[in-house]
Amino acid sequence: MRNGSQITQEHSVQEQNEVQEHIIRWNRLVRICKGITNKKEVNINLTTMQTDLRAGVIFNSNSANIVINGGLCKRESDIIEALAHEITHVVDNSQQHDNMFYERMEEIRSRIVAAYVN
Ligand SMILES: [Zn+2]
């Protein structure tokens, strides 16, 4: 009996952690991405489509449309990382991954995290 209740307790702690991780403040992320990209409109779309791509972005001078693969980006940190990647393309106005891309992406990721947690 003792083992049984222990398992139940562990399970509920795990469930609590999962619930906490899944509360993502989308409006806040949109606002942050608007600020960094200077676009009038930023949309973040979650897809359940089965693909190996983690995320993608289409943008023009006014707007950026980001798609995030919810199957591969489940945690808050995954989503922020994917957003940082796509937002870096928008800021660069390019879909290329040149030598400096990942350095700029890391800088943008830090900016998103700092704004998101405040
Ligand atoms: Zn890319």
Coordinates of N, CA and C and ligand atoms in Angstrom, one line a residue:
M1 N 0.8 -1.2 0.0 CA 0.0 0.0 0.0 C 0.9 1.3 0.0
R2 N 2.0 1.2 0.8 CA 2.8 2.4 0.8 C 3.4 2.7 -0.5
N3 N 3.8 1.6 -1.2 CA 4.4 1.9 -2.6 C 3.3 2.5 -3.5
G4 N 2.1 2.1 -3.4 CA 1.0 2.6 -4.2 C 0.9 4.1 -4.0
S5 N 0.8 4.5 -2.8 CA 0.6 6.0 -2.5 C 1.8 6.8 -3.0
Q6 N 3.0 6.2 -2.8 CA 4.2 6.9 -3.3 C 4.1 7.2 -4.8
I7 N 3.7 6.2 -5.5 CA 3.7 6.3 -6.9 C 2.6 7.4 -7.3
T8 N 1.5 7.4 -6.6 CA 0.5 8.4 -6.9 C 1.0 9.8 -6.7
Q9 N 1.7 10.0 -5.6 CA 2.3 11.3 -5.2 C 3.3 11.8 -6.3
E10 N 4.2 10.8 -6.7 CA 5.2 11.2 -7.7 C 4.5 11.6 -9.0
H11 N 3.5 10.8 -9.3 CA 2.7 11.1 -10.5 C 2.1 12.5 -10.5
S12 N 1.5 12.9 -9.4 CA 0.8 14.2 -9.3 C 1.9 15.3 -9.4
V13 N 3.1 15.1 -8.8 CA 4.1 16.2 -8.9 C 4.5 16.3 -10.4
Q14 N 4.7 15.2 -11.0 CA 5.0 15.2 -12.5 C 4.0 16.0 -13.3
E15 N 2.7 15.7 -13.0 CA 1.6 16.3 -13.7 C 1.6 17.8 -13.5
Q16 N 1.9 18.2 -12.2 CA 1.9 19.7 -11.9 C 3.0 20.3 -12.8
N17 N 4.2 19.7 -12.8 CA 5.3 20.2 -13.6 C 4.9 20.4 -15.1
E18 N 4.2 19.4 -15.6 CA 3.8 19.4 -17.0 C 2.8 20.5 -17.2
V19 N 1.9 20.7 -16.3 CA 0.9 21.8 -16.5 C 1.6 23.1 -16.5
Q20 N 2.6 23.3 -15.5 CA 3.3 24.6 -15.5 C 4.0 24.9 -16.8
E21 N 4.6 23.8 -17.3 CA 5.4 24.0 -18.5 C 4.5 24.4 -19.7
H22 N 3.3 24.0 -19.7 CA 2.4 24.2 -20.8 C 1.7 25.6 -20.8
I23 N 1.8 26.3 -19.7 CA 1.2 27.6 -19.7 C 2.2 28.6 -20.4
I24 N 1.8 28.9 -21.7 CA 2.7 29.8 -22.5 C 1.9 31.1 -22.7
R25 N 2.6 32.2 -22.5 CA 1.9 33.5 -22.6 C 2.1 34.0 -24.0
W26 N 1.2 33.5 -24.9 CA 1.3 33.8 -26.3 C 1.3 35.3 -26.7
N27 N 0.3 36.0 -26.0 CA 0.2 37.4 -26.3 C 1.5 38.2 -26.0
R28 N 2.1 37.8 -24.9 CA 3.3 38.4 -24.5 C 4.4 38.1 -25.5
L29 N 4.5 36.9 -26.0 CA 5.5 36.5 -27.0 C 5.3 37.3 -28.3
V30 N 4.0 37.5 -28.7 CA 3.7 38.3 -29.9 C 4.2 39.7 -29.7
R31 N 3.9 40.3 -28.5 CA 4.3 41.7 -28.3 C 5.9 41.8 -28.3
I32 N 6.6 40.8 -27.7 CA 8.0 40.9 -27.7 C 8.6 40.8 -29.1
C33 N 8.0 39.9 -29.9 CA 8.5 39.7 -31.3 C 8.2 40.9 -32.1
K34 N 7.0 41.5 -31.9 CA 6.7 42.8 -32.6 C 7.8 43.8 -32.3
G35 N 8.2 43.9 -31.0 CA 9.2 44.9 -30.6 C 10.5 44.7 -31.2
I36 N 10.9 43.4 -31.3 CA 12.2 43.1 -31.9 C 12.3 43.3 -33.4
T37 N 11.2 42.9 -34.0 CA 11.2 42.9 -35.5 C 10.7 44.3 -36.1
N38 N 10.0 45.1 -35.3 CA 9.5 46.3 -35.7 C 8.4 46.1 -36.8
K39 N 7.7 45.0 -36.7 CA 6.6 44.7 -37.7 C 5.3 45.1 -37.0
K40 N 4.4 45.6 -37.9 CA 3.0 46.0 -37.3 C 2.3 44.8 -36.9
E41 N 2.5 43.7 -37.6 CA 1.7 42.5 -37.3 C 2.6 41.3 -37.2
V42 N 2.5 40.6 -36.1 CA 3.2 39.4 -35.9 C 2.2 38.3 -35.5
N43 N 2.2 37.2 -36.2 CA 1.3 36.1 -35.8 C 2.2 34.9 -35.5
I44 N 1.8 34.2 -34.5 CA 2.5 32.9 -34.1 C 1.4 31.8 -34.2
N45 N 1.6 30.9 -35.1 CA 0.7 29.8 -35.3 C 1.3 28.5 -34.9
L46 N 0.5 27.7 -34.2 CA 1.0 26.4 -33.7 C 0.3 25.4 -34.7
T47 N 1.2 24.5 -35.2 CA 0.6 23.4 -36.0 C 0.9 22.1 -35.4
T48 N 0.0 21.1 -35.7 CA 0.2 19.8 -35.3 C 0.5 18.9 -36.4
M49 N 0.8 19.5 -37.6 CA 1.2 18.8 -38.8 C 2.5 18.0 -38.5
Q50 N 2.5 16.7 -39.0 CA 3.7 15.9 -38.7 C 4.8 16.2 -39.7
T51 N 5.8 16.8 -39.2 CA 7.0 17.2 -40.1 C 8.2 17.2 -39.2
D52 N 9.4 17.1 -39.9 CA 10.6 17.2 -39.1 C 11.0 18.7 -38.9
L53 N 10.3 19.6 -39.6 CA 10.6 21.1 -39.4 C 10.1 21.5 -38.0
R54 N 11.0 22.2 -37.3 CA 10.6 22.7 -36.0 C 9.7 24.0 -36.1
A55 N 10.0 24.8 -37.1 CA 9.3 26.1 -37.3 C 9.7 26.7 -38.6
G56 N 8.9 27.7 -39.0 CA 9.2 28.4 -40.2 C 8.6 29.8 -40.1
V57 N 9.0 30.7 -41.1 CA 8.5 32.1 -41.0 C 8.4 32.6 -42.5
I58 N 7.3 33.4 -42.7 CA 7.1 34.1 -43.9 C 6.9 35.6 -43.5
F59 N 7.6 36.5 -44.2 CA 7.5 37.9 -43.7 C 7.6 38.8 -44.9
N60 N 7.0 40.0 -44.7 CA 7.2 41.1 -45.6 C 7.4 42.4 -44.8
S61 N 7.3 43.6 -45.4 CA 7.7 44.8 -44.7 C 6.8 45.1 -43.6
N62 N 5.5 44.6 -43.6 CA 4.6 44.9 -42.5 C 4.4 43.8 -41.5
S63 N 4.5 42.6 -42.0 CA 4.1 41.5 -41.1 C 5.0 40.3 -41.1
A64 N 4.9 39.5 -40.0 CA 5.7 38.2 -40.0 C 4.7 37.2 -39.5
N65 N 4.7 36.1 -40.2 CA 3.9 34.9 -39.8 C 4.8 33.7 -39.5
I66 N 4.7 33.4 -38.2 CA 5.6 32.3 -37.8 C 4.7 31.1 -37.5
V67 N 5.2 29.9 -38.0 CA 4.6 28.6 -37.7 C 5.5 27.8 -36.8
I68 N 4.9 27.3 -35.7 CA 5.7 26.5 -34.8 C 5.1 25.1 -34.8
N69 N 6.0 24.1 -34.9 CA 5.5 22.7 -34.9 C 5.4 22.3 -33.4
G70 N 4.1 22.2 -33.0 CA 3.8 21.9 -31.6 C 4.2 20.4 -31.2
G71 N 4.4 19.6 -32.2 CA 4.8 18.2 -32.0 C 6.3 18.1 -31.5
L72 N 7.1 19.1 -32.1 CA 8.5 19.1 -31.7 C 8.9 20.1 -30.7
C73 N 8.1 21.2 -30.6 CA 8.4 22.3 -29.7 C 7.3 22.3 -28.6
K74 N 7.5 21.5 -27.5 CA 6.5 21.4 -26.5 C 6.7 22.2 -25.3
R75 N 7.9 22.4 -25.0 CA 8.2 23.2 -23.8 C 8.4 24.7 -24.1
E76 N 8.2 25.5 -23.1 CA 8.3 26.9 -23.3 C 9.7 27.3 -23.9
S77 N 10.7 26.6 -23.4 CA 12.1 26.9 -23.9 C 12.3 26.5 -25.3
D78 N 11.6 25.4 -25.8 CA 11.6 25.0 -27.2 C 11.0 26.1 -28.1
I79 N 9.9 26.6 -27.6 CA 9.1 27.6 -28.3 C 9.9 28.9 -28.5
I80 N 10.5 29.3 -27.4 CA 11.3 30.5 -27.4 C 12.5 30.4 -28.3
E81 N 13.1 29.2 -28.3 CA 14.3 28.9 -29.2 C 13.8 29.0 -30.6
A82 N 12.7 28.4 -30.9 CA 12.2 28.4 -32.3 C 11.8 29.8 -32.7
L83 N 11.2 30.6 -31.8 CA 10.8 32.0 -32.1 C 12.1 32.8 -32.4
A84 N 13.1 32.6 -31.6 CA 14.4 33.4 -31.7 C 15.0 33.1 -33.1
H85 N 14.9 31.8 -33.5 CA 15.4 31.4 -34.8 C 14.7 32.2 -35.9
E86 N 13.4 32.1 -35.9 CA 12.6 32.7 -37.0 C 12.6 34.2 -37.0
I87 N 12.7 34.8 -35.8 CA 12.7 36.2 -35.6 C 14.1 36.8 -36.2
T88 N 15.1 36.0 -36.0 CA 16.4 36.3 -36.5 C 16.4 36.4 -38.0
H89 N 15.7 35.5 -38.7 CA 15.5 35.6 -40.1 C 14.8 36.9 -40.5
V90 N 13.8 37.3 -39.7 CA 13.0 38.5 -40.0 C 13.9 39.7 -39.9
V91 N 14.7 39.8 -38.8 CA 15.6 40.9 -38.5 C 16.7 41.0 -39.6
D92 N 17.2 39.8 -40.0 CA 18.2 39.8 -41.1 C 17.6 40.0 -42.4
N93 N 16.3 40.0 -42.6 CA 15.6 40.1 -43.8 C 16.1 39.0 -44.8
S94 N 16.3 37.8 -44.3 CA 16.9 36.7 -45.1 C 16.6 35.4 -44.5
Q95 N 16.6 34.3 -45.4 CA 16.3 33.0 -44.9 C 17.6 32.2 -44.8
Q96 N 18.8 32.9 -44.9 CA 20.1 32.2 -44.9 C 20.5 32.0 -43.5
H97 N 21.4 31.0 -43.3 CA 22.1 30.8 -42.0 C 23.5 31.0 -42.2
D98 N 23.9 32.3 -42.2 CA 25.4 32.6 -42.5 C 26.1 32.4 -41.2
N99 N 27.4 32.7 -41.2 CA 28.3 32.4 -40.1 C 27.8 33.1 -38.8
M100 N 27.3 34.3 -38.9 CA 26.9 35.1 -37.8 C 25.5 34.8 -37.3
F101 N 24.8 34.0 -38.1 CA 23.3 33.8 -37.8 C 23.1 33.3 -36.4
Y102 N 23.8 32.3 -36.0 CA 23.5 31.7 -34.7 C 24.0 32.6 -33.5
E103 N 25.0 33.4 -33.8 CA 25.4 34.4 -32.8 C 24.3 35.4 -32.6
R104 N 23.7 35.9 -33.7 CA 22.6 36.9 -33.6 C 21.4 36.3 -33.0
M105 N 21.2 35.0 -33.3 CA 20.0 34.3 -32.8 C 20.1 34.1 -31.3
E106 N 21.3 33.8 -30.8 CA 21.5 33.7 -29.4 C 21.2 35.0 -28.6
E107 N 21.7 36.1 -29.3 CA 21.4 37.4 -28.7 C 19.9 37.7 -28.6
I108 N 19.2 37.4 -29.7 CA 17.8 37.6 -29.8 C 17.1 36.7 -28.8
R109 N 17.5 35.5 -28.6 CA 16.9 34.5 -27.7 C 17.0 35.1 -26.3
S110 N 18.2 35.7 -25.9 CA 18.4 36.3 -24.6 C 17.4 37.4 -24.4
R111 N 17.2 38.2 -25.5 CA 16.3 39.4 -25.4 C 14.9 38.9 -25.1
I112 N 14.5 37.9 -25.9 CA 13.1 37.3 -25.7 C 12.9 36.8 -24.3
V113 N 13.9 36.0 -23.8 CA 13.8 35.4 -22.4 C 13.7 36.6 -21.4
A114 N 14.6 37.6 -21.5 CA 14.6 38.7 -20.5 C 13.3 39.4 -20.5
A115 N 12.7 39.6 -21.7 CA 11.4 40.4 -21.8 C 10.3 39.4 -21.3
Y116 N 10.4 38.2 -21.6 CA 9.3 37.2 -21.3 C 9.1 37.0 -19.8
V117 N 10.3 36.9 -19.1 CA 10.2 36.6 -17.7 C 9.9 37.8 -16.8
N118 N 10.0 39.0 -17.4 CA 9.8 40.2 -16.6 C 8.3 40.6 -16.5
Ligands
ZN1 ZN 16.3 29.1 -40.3

